[in-house]
Structure formats: structure tokens, C-alpha cells
Short mmCIF file of C-alpha atoms in Angstrom, two decimals:
data_model
loop_
_atom_site.label_atom_id
_atom_site.label_comp_id
_atom_site.label_asym_id
_atom_site.label_seq_id
_atom_site.Cartn_x
_atom_site.Cartn_y
_atom_site.Cartn_z
CA MET A 1 19.23 -20.16 3.06
CA LYS A 2 19.40 -19.78 6.82
CA VAL A 3 19.90 -16.21 7.97
CA GLU A 4 22.70 -17.17 10.36
CA ILE A 5 24.65 -18.70 7.44
CA TYR A 6 24.10 -15.54 5.41
CA GLU A 7 25.30 -13.34 8.27
CA HIS A 8 28.35 -15.52 8.88
CA MET A 9 29.38 -15.38 5.22
CA VAL A 10 28.96 -11.61 5.10
CA ARG A 11 31.12 -11.24 8.22
CA ARG A 12 33.77 -13.33 6.47
CA GLY A 13 33.81 -10.84 3.60
CA ALA A 14 31.57 -12.52 1.05
CA THR A 15 29.60 -10.26 -1.25
CA ARG A 16 25.83 -10.51 -1.55
CA ARG A 17 26.24 -12.19 -4.94
CA ASP A 18 28.72 -14.71 -3.50
CA VAL A 19 26.27 -15.54 -0.74
CA LEU A 20 23.37 -16.09 -3.09
CA LYS A 21 25.43 -18.23 -5.45
CA GLY A 22 26.21 -20.54 -2.57
CA ALA A 23 22.69 -20.71 -1.19
CA ALA A 24 21.43 -23.69 -3.14
CA SER A 25 24.48 -25.87 -2.54
CA LEU A 26 24.66 -24.92 1.14
CA ALA A 27 21.00 -25.78 1.61
CA ALA A 28 21.43 -29.13 -0.11
CA LEU A 29 24.55 -29.97 1.88
CA SER A 30 22.88 -28.98 5.14
CA ALA A 31 19.84 -31.12 4.39
CA ALA A 32 21.92 -34.13 3.43
CA SER A 33 24.19 -33.95 6.47
CA ALA A 34 21.29 -33.42 8.86
CA THR A 35 19.08 -36.24 7.63
CA GLY A 36 21.08 -38.58 5.48
CA LEU A 37 19.58 -39.66 2.17
CA GLY A 38 17.20 -42.62 2.12
CA ALA A 39 13.50 -41.85 2.27
CA PHE A 40 14.15 -38.13 2.70
CA ALA A 41 15.74 -37.94 -0.73
CA GLY A 42 12.61 -39.20 -2.39
CA SER A 43 10.48 -36.71 -0.50
CA ALA A 44 12.86 -33.87 -1.27
CA PHE A 45 12.87 -34.65 -4.97
CA ALA A 46 9.07 -34.82 -4.95
CA ASP A 47 8.89 -31.41 -3.30
CA GLU A 48 11.39 -30.02 -5.77
CA GLU A 49 9.36 -31.37 -8.68
CA LEU A 50 6.17 -29.79 -7.32
CA ARG A 51 7.84 -26.43 -6.78
CA ALA A 52 9.29 -26.47 -10.30
CA LYS A 53 5.88 -27.36 -11.71
CA ILE A 54 3.92 -24.59 -10.01
CA LEU A 55 6.56 -21.99 -10.95
CA GLN A 56 5.75 -22.69 -14.60
CA ILE A 57 2.17 -21.52 -14.03
CA PRO A 58 2.04 -19.48 -16.19
CA GLY A 59 5.82 -18.89 -16.45
CA VAL A 60 7.70 -15.61 -16.19
CA GLY A 61 7.26 -13.50 -19.31
CA LYS A 62 4.05 -15.26 -20.32
CA GLY A 63 1.62 -12.66 -19.02
CA SER A 64 -0.13 -12.04 -15.74
CA PRO A 65 -1.56 -15.07 -13.93
CA THR A 66 -5.32 -15.60 -14.11
CA ASP A 67 -7.91 -17.11 -11.81
CA ALA A 68 -7.44 -20.41 -13.61
CA ASP A 69 -3.73 -20.26 -12.72
CA TRP A 70 -4.46 -19.52 -9.06
CA GLN A 71 -6.86 -22.46 -8.90
CA LYS A 72 -4.33 -24.75 -10.56
CA VAL A 73 -1.65 -23.77 -8.05
CA GLY A 74 -4.09 -24.22 -5.18
CA GLU A 75 -5.00 -27.70 -6.43
CA LEU A 76 -1.39 -28.82 -6.83
CA CYS A 77 -0.54 -27.62 -3.30
CA LEU A 78 -3.35 -29.52 -1.54
CA GLY A 79 -1.09 -32.39 -0.45
CA ALA A 80 -0.45 -31.01 3.04
CA THR A 81 -4.16 -30.43 3.57
CA LYS A 82 -4.99 -34.00 2.59
CA GLU A 83 -2.62 -35.31 5.26
CA ASN A 84 -4.65 -33.57 7.99
CA VAL A 85 -8.19 -33.41 6.60
CA LYS A 86 -10.44 -36.11 5.18
CA GLU A 87 -12.33 -35.43 1.97
CA GLY A 88 -15.65 -33.75 2.76
CA GLU A 89 -14.75 -33.39 6.45
CA PHE A 90 -15.98 -29.80 6.63
CA ALA A 91 -19.26 -30.25 4.78
CA GLY A 92 -21.81 -27.71 5.98
CA VAL A 93 -19.21 -25.33 7.46
CA GLU A 94 -19.34 -21.69 6.35
CA LEU A 95 -16.47 -19.32 7.11
CA THR A 96 -16.18 -15.56 6.62
CA PHE A 97 -12.79 -14.23 5.47
CA MET A 98 -11.87 -10.53 5.70
CA GLY A 99 -8.94 -9.24 3.66
CA LEU A 100 -7.76 -6.84 0.96
CA ASN A 101 -8.72 -6.51 -2.69
CA ASN A 102 -5.85 -4.19 -3.69
CA GLN A 103 -4.85 -4.18 -7.38
CA ASN A 104 -6.93 -7.36 -7.87
CA LEU A 105 -4.48 -9.18 -5.58
CA HIS A 106 -4.72 -10.59 -2.02
CA ASN A 107 -8.35 -11.80 -1.66
CA PHE A 108 -8.66 -12.37 -5.39
CA LEU A 109 -5.79 -14.84 -5.29
CA PHE A 110 -7.04 -16.39 -2.07
CA ARG A 111 -10.35 -17.17 -3.77
CA GLY A 112 -8.53 -19.09 -6.48
CA PHE A 113 -6.16 -20.87 -4.09
CA LEU A 114 -9.05 -21.90 -1.83
CA LYS A 115 -11.56 -23.05 -4.46
CA PRO A 116 -9.94 -26.52 -4.72
CA TRP A 117 -9.64 -26.52 -0.92
CA GLU A 118 -13.38 -25.85 -0.67
CA ALA A 119 -14.13 -28.58 -3.20
CA TYR A 120 -12.04 -31.12 -1.29
CA THR A 121 -13.09 -30.23 2.27
CA GLY A 122 -16.74 -29.32 1.64
CA ALA A 123 -16.46 -25.95 3.42
CA LYS A 124 -17.71 -22.67 1.96
CA ILE A 125 -16.01 -19.30 2.35
CA ASN A 126 -17.77 -15.92 2.26
CA TRP A 127 -15.62 -12.87 1.54
CA ILE A 128 -15.28 -9.36 2.93
CA ASP A 129 -13.12 -7.37 0.50
CA LEU A 130 -11.51 -4.10 1.60
CA ALA A 131 -9.45 -1.45 -0.14
CA GLN A 132 -6.16 -0.67 1.60
CA ALA A 133 -7.35 2.82 2.55
CA ASP A 134 -10.45 1.34 4.23
CA TYR A 135 -8.79 -1.56 6.03
CA ASN A 136 -7.68 0.09 9.26
CA ALA A 137 -11.01 1.84 9.88
CA ARG A 138 -13.01 -1.34 9.27
CA LEU A 139 -10.86 -3.45 11.59
CA GLN A 140 -10.75 -0.84 14.34
CA GLN A 141 -14.52 -0.40 14.18
CA SER A 142 -15.02 -4.14 14.62
CA ILE A 143 -12.67 -4.17 17.60
CA ALA A 144 -14.12 -1.07 19.26
CA THR A 145 -17.75 -2.12 18.91
CA GLY A 146 -17.21 -5.81 19.66
CA THR A 147 -18.73 -6.77 16.31
CA VAL A 148 -16.10 -9.06 14.85
CA ASP A 149 -18.01 -10.61 11.96
CA PHE A 150 -15.25 -12.69 10.40
CA ASP A 151 -13.69 -16.05 11.22
CA ILE A 152 -10.46 -15.64 9.25
CA LEU A 153 -8.57 -12.37 8.96
CA GLU A 154 -5.77 -11.19 6.71
CA MET A 155 -3.82 -8.85 8.97
CA GLY A 156 -0.37 -7.41 9.56
CA ALA A 157 1.68 -7.98 12.70
CA PRO A 158 1.35 -4.35 13.87
CA PHE A 159 -2.33 -5.05 14.60
CA GLU A 160 -1.51 -7.95 16.93
CA GLY A 161 -1.59 -5.59 19.91
CA ASP A 162 -5.13 -4.53 18.99
CA THR A 163 -6.38 -8.08 18.39
CA ALA A 164 -4.36 -10.74 20.24
CA GLY A 165 -3.78 -8.25 23.05
CA LYS A 166 -7.56 -8.02 23.50
CA GLY A 167 -8.23 -11.75 23.31
CA LEU A 168 -9.88 -11.67 19.88
CA LEU A 169 -7.74 -14.36 18.22
CA ASP A 170 -7.65 -18.17 18.40
CA GLU A 171 -4.37 -19.86 19.31
CA MET A 172 -2.71 -21.87 16.53
CA PRO A 173 -2.97 -25.68 16.95
CA ASP A 174 0.25 -27.70 16.88
CA TRP A 175 -0.72 -29.55 13.70
CA VAL A 176 -0.86 -26.23 11.85
CA LYS A 177 2.63 -25.28 13.01
CA LYS A 178 3.91 -28.52 11.52
CA GLN A 179 1.95 -28.20 8.29
CA ILE A 180 3.23 -24.69 7.51
CA ASP A 181 6.82 -25.34 8.73
CA LEU A 182 7.21 -22.34 11.05
CA ASP A 183 10.95 -22.93 11.34
CA ASP A 184 11.40 -21.92 7.69
CA LEU A 185 10.64 -18.25 8.42
CA VAL A 186 13.41 -15.65 8.09
CA ALA A 187 14.73 -14.62 11.48
CA TYR A 188 13.04 -11.24 11.88
CA LEU A 189 9.57 -12.80 11.42
CA LYS A 190 10.03 -15.44 14.11
CA PRO A 191 8.66 -14.93 17.65
CA PRO A 192 7.81 -12.59 19.19
CA VAL A 193 6.28 -11.59 15.83
CA GLY A 194 3.08 -13.58 15.33
CA THR A 195 2.77 -14.32 19.04
CA TRP A 196 1.30 -12.66 22.11
CA ASN A 197 2.03 -13.70 25.69
CA GLY A 198 3.84 -16.78 24.41
CA LYS A 199 0.96 -18.03 22.23
CA THR A 200 1.20 -18.31 18.44
CA TYR A 201 -1.56 -16.80 16.30
CA ARG A 202 -0.16 -16.04 12.86
CA VAL A 203 0.18 -17.99 9.62
CA ASN A 204 2.73 -15.94 7.68
CA ILE A 205 2.00 -15.20 4.04
CA ASP A 206 4.35 -12.27 3.48
CA GLY A 207 7.60 -10.69 4.59
CA ASP A 208 7.51 -6.93 4.52
CA ALA A 209 10.33 -4.49 4.26
CA HIS A 210 10.59 -1.49 2.01
CA THR A 211 13.39 -1.63 -0.53
CA PHE A 212 14.62 0.83 -3.13
CA SER A 213 13.67 0.23 -6.77
CA TYR A 214 15.33 2.42 -9.38
CA ARG A 215 15.63 2.82 -13.14
CA LYS A 216 19.08 1.79 -14.35
CA ASP A 217 18.51 3.50 -17.71
CA TYR A 218 18.34 6.86 -15.92
CA LEU A 219 21.98 6.24 -15.01
CA THR A 220 23.10 5.22 -18.51
CA ASP A 221 21.10 7.65 -20.66
CA ALA A 222 23.58 10.26 -21.84
CA ALA A 223 21.22 13.23 -21.55
CA ILE A 224 20.03 12.38 -18.05
CA SER A 225 23.42 11.36 -16.68
CA GLY A 226 24.89 14.49 -18.23
CA ALA A 227 22.34 16.62 -16.42
CA THR A 228 22.59 14.84 -13.08
CA GLY A 229 26.27 13.89 -13.11
CA MET A 230 25.26 10.48 -11.74
CA THR A 231 26.04 7.18 -13.44
CA GLU A 232 25.75 5.04 -10.33
CA MET A 233 22.79 4.43 -8.07
CA PRO A 234 22.27 7.18 -5.46
CA LYS A 235 23.13 5.73 -2.05
CA THR A 236 21.89 8.44 0.31
CA TRP A 237 18.75 10.55 0.48
CA GLN A 238 20.87 13.61 -0.08
CA GLN A 239 22.00 12.12 -3.41
CA VAL A 240 18.49 10.93 -4.29
CA ASP A 241 17.06 14.41 -3.80
CA GLU A 242 19.83 16.07 -5.80
CA TRP A 243 19.26 13.49 -8.56
CA SER A 244 15.52 14.15 -8.56
CA LYS A 245 15.89 17.90 -8.89
CA LYS A 246 18.40 17.63 -11.76
CA ILE A 247 16.28 15.13 -13.69
CA LYS A 248 13.62 17.80 -14.16
CA GLY A 249 13.36 18.84 -17.81
CA GLN A 250 14.76 15.58 -19.23
CA LYS A 251 12.93 12.93 -21.26
CA ASP A 252 12.22 9.40 -20.04
CA PRO A 253 14.39 6.93 -22.02
CA LEU A 254 11.53 4.40 -22.28
CA THR A 255 8.47 6.51 -22.93
CA GLY A 256 9.88 9.73 -24.38
CA LEU A 257 7.66 11.64 -21.94
CA LYS A 258 8.83 13.93 -19.14
CA ALA A 259 11.35 12.35 -16.80
CA TYR A 260 10.85 12.53 -13.05
CA GLY A 261 12.95 11.62 -10.05
CA PHE A 262 12.02 9.84 -6.84
CA LEU A 263 8.29 9.20 -6.38
CA ASP A 264 7.08 10.15 -2.91
CA PRO A 265 3.37 9.42 -2.34
CA LEU A 266 1.84 12.62 -0.98
CA LYS A 267 -1.67 11.30 -0.31
CA GLY A 268 -2.62 9.15 2.66
CA TRP A 269 -3.53 5.48 2.39
CA GLY A 270 -5.45 4.54 5.51
CA GLY A 271 -2.33 4.84 7.66
CA PHE A 272 -0.15 2.77 5.34
CA GLY A 273 1.16 5.89 3.60
CA PHE A 274 3.12 6.94 6.69
CA TYR A 275 5.58 4.12 5.99
CA PHE A 276 6.84 6.11 3.02
CA LEU A 277 7.85 9.09 5.11
CA GLU A 278 9.48 6.58 7.45
CA ASP A 279 11.67 5.40 4.56
CA ARG A 280 13.38 8.78 4.62
CA ALA A 281 13.10 9.36 8.35
CA THR A 282 14.69 6.09 9.50
CA ALA A 283 17.97 7.01 7.83
CA TYR A 284 18.01 10.23 9.85
CA ALA A 285 16.35 8.95 13.04
CA LYS A 286 17.40 5.34 13.64
CA HIS A 287 20.69 5.65 15.49
CA PRO A 288 22.74 2.41 15.65
CA GLY A 289 23.06 2.76 19.41
CA ASP A 290 19.33 3.11 20.06
CA PRO A 291 16.61 0.59 19.12
CA ALA A 292 13.87 3.24 19.44
CA TRP A 293 13.10 5.79 16.75
CA LEU A 294 9.34 6.52 16.83
CA PHE A 295 8.92 7.20 20.55
CA ASP A 296 11.08 7.65 23.60
CA PRO A 297 10.91 4.19 25.19
CA ASP A 298 10.81 5.51 28.76
CA THR A 299 8.08 8.12 28.31
CA MET A 300 6.36 7.41 24.95
CA LYS A 301 7.08 11.02 24.04
CA PRO A 302 6.91 11.13 20.22
CA ARG A 303 10.12 11.55 18.29
CA VAL A 304 8.16 12.40 15.15
CA ASN A 305 8.85 16.11 15.67
CA ASN A 306 12.56 15.80 16.43
CA PRO A 307 15.13 17.19 13.95
CA ALA A 308 15.39 13.82 12.15
CA PHE A 309 11.71 13.60 11.21
CA VAL A 310 11.56 17.30 10.49
CA GLN A 311 14.44 16.83 8.03
CA ALA A 312 12.55 14.03 6.28
CA ILE A 313 9.42 16.18 5.97
CA GLN A 314 11.52 19.11 4.77
CA ASP A 315 13.07 16.92 2.05
CA VAL A 316 9.63 16.23 0.61
CA MET A 317 8.55 19.86 0.87
CA ASP A 318 11.72 20.93 -0.95
CA LEU A 319 10.99 18.53 -3.81
CA ILE A 320 7.42 19.84 -4.03
CA ALA A 321 8.74 23.41 -4.20
CA ALA A 322 11.27 22.42 -6.86
CA GLY A 323 8.56 20.92 -9.08
CA ALA A 324 10.39 17.59 -9.08
CA TYR A 325 7.24 15.43 -8.86
CA PRO A 326 4.75 14.54 -11.61
CA PRO A 327 1.71 16.84 -11.86
CA ASP A 328 -0.98 16.33 -9.19
CA GLN A 329 1.37 14.22 -7.02
CA ILE A 330 -0.50 15.64 -4.04
CA ASN A 331 -3.25 13.15 -4.96
CA ALA A 332 -0.93 10.18 -5.51
CA ASP A 333 -1.12 7.49 -2.84
CA PRO A 334 1.41 4.62 -2.63
CA GLY A 335 -0.71 2.44 -4.94
CA THR A 336 -0.49 5.17 -7.56
CA THR A 337 3.27 5.59 -7.28
CA ALA A 338 3.97 1.87 -7.66
CA PHE A 339 1.40 0.61 -10.13
CA GLN A 340 0.26 3.63 -12.15
CA GLN A 341 3.56 5.51 -12.18
CA PHE A 342 6.78 3.53 -11.67
CA LEU A 343 5.84 0.17 -13.23
CA ALA A 344 4.10 2.02 -16.07
CA GLY A 345 7.24 4.04 -16.88
CA THR A 346 6.85 7.27 -14.89
CA GLY A 347 9.61 8.25 -12.47
CA SER A 348 13.13 7.06 -11.75
CA ALA A 349 12.85 5.46 -8.31
CA LEU A 350 10.65 4.68 -5.32
CA CYS A 351 10.59 2.77 -2.08
CA TRP A 352 7.99 0.02 -1.91
CA TRP A 353 7.35 -3.49 -0.75
CA GLY A 354 8.34 -6.52 -2.81
CA ASP A 355 5.45 -6.23 -5.27
CA VAL A 356 7.57 -4.05 -7.55
CA GLY A 357 10.29 -6.71 -7.79
CA SER A 358 8.01 -9.56 -8.85
CA MET A 359 5.53 -7.50 -10.88
CA ALA A 360 8.22 -5.76 -12.92
CA ARG A 361 8.82 -9.08 -14.70
CA THR A 362 5.45 -10.82 -14.42
CA SER A 363 2.73 -8.18 -14.83
CA ASP A 364 1.15 -7.18 -18.13
CA THR A 365 1.15 -3.54 -17.02
CA SER A 366 4.90 -3.27 -16.35
CA VAL A 367 7.26 -1.72 -18.91
CA VAL A 368 10.34 -1.45 -16.67
CA GLY A 369 11.27 -5.12 -16.19
CA ASP A 370 14.47 -4.89 -18.21
CA VAL A 371 15.73 -1.66 -16.67
CA VAL A 372 14.89 -1.87 -12.98
CA GLY A 373 17.44 -2.42 -10.23
CA PHE A 374 17.12 -2.90 -6.47
CA SER A 375 18.90 -2.13 -3.23
CA ALA A 376 18.14 -1.61 0.42
CA ASN A 377 16.75 1.85 1.17
CA PRO A 378 19.08 4.84 0.86
CA GLY A 379 20.99 6.02 3.90
CA SER A 380 21.96 9.47 5.10
CA ASP A 381 25.14 11.48 5.50
CA LYS A 382 24.00 12.31 9.03
CA VAL A 383 22.00 10.69 11.83
CA TYR A 384 20.30 12.31 14.81
CA ASN A 385 21.22 11.01 18.26
CA SER A 386 18.09 11.38 20.40
CA LYS A 387 20.04 10.65 23.56
CA THR A 388 22.47 13.54 23.09
CA GLY A 389 20.22 15.80 21.02
CA GLN A 390 22.98 16.16 18.42
CA TRP A 391 23.52 15.30 14.76
CA GLU A 392 26.36 12.90 13.98
CA THR A 393 28.13 12.19 10.69
CA PRO A 394 29.26 8.55 10.79
CA GLU A 395 31.88 7.43 8.31
CA GLY A 396 30.13 5.81 5.37
CA GLY A 397 26.75 7.24 6.35
CA ASN A 398 23.85 5.83 8.35
CA PHE A 399 21.61 3.12 6.88
CA ALA A 400 18.44 1.86 8.56
CA PRO A 401 16.13 -0.20 6.30
CA ASN A 402 12.46 0.19 7.12
CA LEU A 403 10.95 -3.20 8.06
CA ALA A 404 7.54 -1.80 7.25
CA TYR A 405 4.52 -3.74 8.50
CA LEU A 406 6.27 -7.08 9.23
CA GLY A 407 4.26 -8.78 6.53
CA TRP A 408 0.68 -9.88 6.12
CA GLY A 409 -0.49 -12.97 7.93
CA VAL A 410 -3.66 -15.03 8.18
CA TYR A 411 -5.29 -15.22 11.62
CA VAL A 412 -8.28 -17.11 13.01
CA THR A 413 -10.62 -15.26 15.36
CA ASN A 414 -12.11 -16.61 18.55
CA ARG A 415 -15.56 -16.76 16.89
CA VAL A 416 -14.72 -20.36 16.00
CA ALA A 417 -13.51 -21.40 19.46
CA SER A 418 -16.76 -23.11 20.53
CA ASP A 419 -17.16 -25.18 17.35
CA GLU A 420 -14.23 -27.58 16.89
CA LYS A 421 -15.24 -28.56 13.34
CA LYS A 422 -15.43 -24.93 12.28
CA ARG A 423 -12.20 -24.15 14.14
CA LYS A 424 -10.31 -26.90 12.34
CA ALA A 425 -11.75 -25.73 9.01
CA ALA A 426 -10.64 -22.15 9.60
CA TRP A 427 -7.12 -23.19 10.54
CA SER A 428 -6.92 -25.58 7.59
CA ALA A 429 -7.83 -22.77 5.18
CA ALA A 430 -5.23 -20.50 6.78
CA ALA A 431 -2.57 -23.23 6.65
CA HIS A 432 -3.28 -23.86 2.96
CA LEU A 433 -2.68 -20.18 2.15
CA GLY A 434 0.56 -20.18 4.17
CA GLY A 435 1.89 -23.48 2.84
CA LYS A 436 5.58 -23.69 2.03
CA ASP A 437 5.21 -24.60 -1.64
CA LEU A 438 2.29 -22.30 -2.41
CA SER A 439 4.23 -19.47 -0.76
CA LEU A 440 7.04 -19.79 -3.29
CA TRP A 441 4.57 -19.16 -6.08
CA THR A 442 3.09 -16.10 -4.34
CA VAL A 443 6.46 -14.41 -3.90
CA ALA A 444 7.52 -15.12 -7.49
CA TYR A 445 4.33 -13.80 -9.10
CA PRO A 446 2.04 -10.80 -8.54
CA SER A 447 0.31 -11.40 -5.22
CA GLY A 448 0.98 -8.48 -2.87
CA PHE A 449 3.66 -10.45 -0.99
CA GLN A 450 7.43 -10.64 -0.89
CA PRO A 451 9.90 -13.34 0.21
CA TYR A 452 9.58 -14.35 3.86
CA ARG A 453 10.90 -17.91 4.15
CA GLN A 454 14.51 -19.07 4.15
CA SER A 455 13.55 -21.44 1.34
CA HIS A 456 12.53 -18.47 -0.83
CA PHE A 457 16.15 -17.45 -1.26
CA ASN A 458 17.21 -20.26 -3.58
CA TYR A 459 17.55 -18.28 -6.79
CA ASP A 460 18.01 -21.42 -8.90
CA GLU A 461 14.28 -22.02 -8.46
CA TRP A 462 13.51 -18.48 -9.59
CA GLU A 463 15.77 -18.85 -12.61
CA LYS A 464 13.96 -22.02 -13.67
CA ALA A 465 10.71 -20.07 -13.50
CA GLY A 466 12.10 -17.61 -16.07
CA TYR A 467 13.91 -14.95 -14.06
CA ASP A 468 17.54 -14.31 -14.96
CA ARG A 469 20.20 -14.71 -12.29
CA ALA A 470 21.42 -11.13 -12.18
CA TYR A 471 17.89 -9.84 -11.66
CA ILE A 472 17.17 -12.29 -8.86
CA GLU A 473 20.50 -11.69 -7.15
CA ASP A 474 19.61 -8.01 -7.16
CA TYR A 475 15.99 -8.37 -6.06
CA LEU A 476 16.40 -11.11 -3.46
CA GLY A 477 19.60 -9.50 -2.27
CA SER A 478 17.82 -6.22 -1.53
CA ASN A 479 15.43 -8.16 0.69
CA LEU A 480 18.21 -10.03 2.50
CA ASP A 481 20.18 -6.83 2.99
CA SER A 482 17.12 -5.23 4.59
CA TYR A 483 15.94 -8.17 6.73
CA ASN A 484 19.42 -8.78 8.16
CA HIS A 485 20.67 -5.23 8.55
CA PRO A 486 22.00 -4.64 12.07
CA ASN A 487 20.41 -1.18 12.21
CA ALA A 488 17.04 -2.07 10.68
CA ALA A 489 14.09 -0.02 11.93
CA ILE A 490 11.72 -2.47 13.63
CA GLU A 491 7.96 -2.07 13.39
CA PRO A 492 6.42 -1.70 16.88
CA ARG A 493 3.53 -4.09 17.59
CA ILE A 494 1.65 -1.84 19.99
CA PRO A 495 -2.08 -1.15 20.33
CA GLY A 496 -3.26 1.78 18.24
CA ILE A 497 -0.22 1.90 15.94
CA PHE A 498 -2.41 2.65 12.94
CA GLN A 499 -4.25 5.33 14.87
CA TYR A 500 -0.87 7.04 15.16
CA TYR A 501 -0.08 6.46 11.49
CA SER A 502 -3.49 7.60 10.23
CA VAL A 503 -3.44 10.92 12.07
CA ALA A 504 0.14 11.45 10.92
CA GLU A 505 -1.02 11.09 7.32
CA ASP A 506 -3.75 13.67 7.89
CA GLU A 507 -1.30 16.22 9.26
CA LEU A 508 1.30 15.50 6.58
CA ALA A 509 -1.30 16.13 3.88
CA LYS A 510 -1.95 19.54 5.41
CA GLY A 511 1.76 20.28 5.53
CA TYR A 512 2.36 19.22 1.93
CA ALA A 513 -0.59 21.37 0.83
CA GLY A 514 0.90 24.42 2.56
CA GLN A 515 -1.61 24.62 5.41
CA TYR A 516 1.24 24.62 7.92
CA LYS A 517 4.02 27.19 7.77
CA SER A 518 6.90 24.73 8.04
CA ALA A 519 8.05 21.15 8.35
CA GLN A 520 8.52 21.73 12.08
CA GLU A 521 4.94 22.96 12.52
CA THR A 522 3.69 19.92 10.60
CA ALA A 523 5.72 17.58 12.77
CA ASP A 524 4.57 19.32 15.97
CA ALA A 525 0.94 18.79 14.94
CA ILE A 526 1.59 15.07 14.48
CA ALA A 527 3.35 14.83 17.85
CA ALA A 528 0.50 16.58 19.65
CA ALA A 529 -2.03 14.18 18.13
CA TRP A 530 0.15 11.20 19.08
CA GLU A 531 0.32 12.34 22.69
CA LYS A 532 -3.48 12.36 22.85
CA ILE A 533 -3.67 8.82 21.44
CA THR A 534 -1.12 7.57 23.98
CA ASP A 535 -3.05 9.10 26.85
CA GLN A 536 -6.31 7.59 25.59
CA ILE A 537 -4.83 4.09 25.32
CA GLY A 538 -2.80 4.33 28.54
CA ARG A 539 0.75 5.64 28.68
CA GLU A 540 2.17 3.14 31.16
CA SER A 541 0.86 0.12 29.26
CA GLN A 542 2.10 1.58 25.97
CA ILE A 543 5.58 2.10 27.43
CA LYS A 544 5.69 -1.52 28.56
CA LEU A 545 4.51 -2.91 25.22
CA TYR A 546 6.72 -0.58 23.18
CA LYS A 547 9.82 -1.68 25.08
CA ALA A 548 8.84 -5.30 24.64
CA SER A 549 8.40 -4.82 20.88
CA LEU A 550 11.95 -3.45 20.68
CA GLY A 551 13.42 -6.26 22.77
CA MET A 552 14.24 -3.86 25.62
CA THR A 553 12.66 -5.96 28.40
#
């Protein structure tokens, strides 16, 4: 469903459920009126048949997909490749692909998807597998030392300043844009995301925003609701924290073990863990009248030590002091909170990417699929106005979903630029992974990715795969509500962004462990480190790029 249609319907008073119920018919009507029937109808039905077929591999509720499933999906989705590449055309070509191996996802799936591509094209792919915590350091080392040793790169948009901005990427050919249907992207992932200086570099494979996943049975269980006084989902961080503290001492309705509240990850994750403090901080720091929230756009002075961020850090410290977290939470990174805790039945809520939504119903390790609900991230009763230096209490609260990381993409490096055969092979592999039909499968099953195309929001397709409507309305709706929120916190695509995030994690860890006296001292340490990074990179250039990333120039 097109974002502009969604926004128009919401302005007219439609609920999220109303909008989603109309998505399939609106899409069909739009397609028919725009193109007529004729030959298009046959093509559309063929596409629909393919999409229905791959969504039954293996089928929701039939266990976690295997390598055989990934290969089968990759084989069925080769049609677009065959239109642009002759069989055996890339014989003798070897490509190196660098990406993640988190939770046996990402690169593991790519191997399966690309095996039939390799068999058809004749190319061979060598793999560099990285843990999430190691990713930033490995990429930055390659950039700093000029030793880029990979032809294809799985990367997030925040790194585009460090790579495209330094001329390390290859520009996307026009035939790739057509093959992957760039126009199908949701609005917030369209240019300038994926581009630099007007050139396109990114094949999207993901659409990232943090959403709120919570246990509905914690709201209906008599003992827990009696202790917390809450039978409806907490809507603000103030309510979430109160809920978490009152849950202490109760028993989990599913496991019978100790019940816990919101799951903050207290251990760093190679820079990626800072997003989880942002989930709290954006509600306090992202004022509707100001697009900036991490830095002052005119000076690049950090806002990470202003009262808004200090409040977010204080919230976490208060929960630590109250004993509201599971034991040893100081050593729990975001992977632990999602996959070893929440999906396995520990804790009542967390903020995470879309993995939780798809894996809750399709992973062998999940026990919460029947009791999990979703929404956009909590808001706050108050918001800090950086321009006036005052707190404000807007009616209805302040909500600012965290569009964390802007999704993973596949990029081709300039190592292939001098060899046209190798260049075409690299782009063909990237286009296969970002294909429209294959992408539907990845967002419906465990992959590490969440919905990012307009065509992903047809919940009839999800229902045919085995999801029930109410679940999909809830899950997809939480994504739509975040992507389209007028006060969403936008990820800045500036050089060194993960240098900022990584040092922030280091200082936060010290603060959570009690090495700093207060939340303010912790925040001041982060701000001081950020100032040094800005000066090293170049303040004036950072100001220019930061403003551009926020649409201020």
C-alpha cells in the first residue's frame, strides 16, 4: 500500500485496522486503473502465484526454515535474473561478500538464496562472516587502511557517509533499478537514503525501525495486573517503568518462573546497542518543532548530555537500582534480550527491530507467539525543547519512533569497476537478494529483516502464509505507525556515526556499572568523547552533512 494513501486515510479518521483492511483492494484497484487488464493481468496473476508459493516454504507454524528452504526460495525467485543474465555468463568470476552471521541469519540465508544463482550464472561467492559486535570495527578498519577486500557488502545506510562519501562504492546500473523495482520502497527509505551526491548505491533488503513488543498475558494475568494495576498496554516510558517495577516478585504466566518487566540491554553491541537508549531518549528529546535530536545542527554540539538524554539514562539506572531486570542483565546485549530472553519467555516487553514480529510465529525457539502484541515505541509525558532549554508537557504526550539504522542494504564496492563482467555479476547477486518477491519471504520468516516495501503491507498474503489477521494487523501496523510518524527520529547518515555510537556504549557501560556518580556525569563523558570525534572528522563538514541528512538544506 502506498504511504501517501495510508497517510490520507489516517488524516480522514480511519483507524490502522481500517487502513490495513483496505490495502489489498486499494492496491488492486490502483493497478487496474493505471494499466488496464490485458497482458498485465496475466503477469500479475503469475507474480501472485509465485508469492503464494514461496510463502508456503515451509509455512508458518511448521518450524524454522532450513538451508534447503532458502535454496528453494532462491531458485523460485530466479526469474528476474534470467531476464538480464544468460546461463553461465559469469563462469570464472569469483566475488567476496562481507556481511553478518547473527543468530544464523543474514549471510546464512544469503548463501542459500545465492546457491541457485551461482549454479545458473557460473559465478562463485566467497564469504566473510561477522558478528554484529565486530561489524563496525572490521568495516572501519578496511576504510581507514584502504584495504577493502570485498566486492559485495551488506551494510546499513548510516555507513553511507563513510563509504559512498569516500568514493568506495560502485554506482548502481539502471538495469538493476528496474529489476529490483526501486519505486516499491516505503517513503522513508527512498532518496536521499541509499544515495550520495545524487548517485544510487543501495539495494534495499530491510526496513529498520524499532517497535515495541509486549506480552499481552502480563496484562490479563490476574496476579500481575493486580500488582501493577495495568490491564492495557503502557503507552509512555513513565508507565513502562512503573509497570516494570511493580512486576517484580510475580510469576511469568507462561513459564512459571520469575516475571520481569521491560528488557533494556545493558551491554554494548559494537555500536548497535546505543539504539536502545535512543528508544527512550527520542521520546524525551525529539521535539516536534525540531528535526535534530542528537546534535545541534548549527554547531554539532552534542545533545546527548542535555536533560532529555540524562532522563533516559536515569530511567535505566533507576530500574537497575530497583532490581527490575533479570540477574546479570549488565552482560545482556540486544541479541540476548530479543532471542534468549523475550522470545524464550523471559520479560514482559522490549524495543527491537522487526525480527521479533516474524520470529515469534516462525522460530522453533519462540514460546510467545500467541501472547505477543506490538505498537510503535512508547512516548513520554514530557519533551525537552532544545531551542528554549525548557521541558514541555504536550497534551497526549510526545511520541517519536526511532527509525534505527534505516535498514540493511547490499552494496557493490569499486573493486569491480575495472572488470565489467565481474561488475555485472556483483550487481546481479545484489539484485537477486533484493528482489521484490524474495523480499516478501524474508520479511515473513526469520531473516534479520523487517518490511520495507509498499507491497509488503498486503496482509492477505501474510494470512495465506499462516499468520492470522489480527496478529498481522498489529505487527505490520506497528511498522507503518513508525515509518509514517510525523515526529519520527531520523537516523543521520554522517561519517563516523558508529564511532559516536561505539564510544557512547563504552561510557554507558561504565555508568550502568556505577563507575560514574550520576546519569549526568555519564552523559557528559559521552558528549566530551563525541566532541573529539567531530573535531577529528572536521566540524564544518559534519555540520553540512548532518543538516543535509535531516533535510535542513
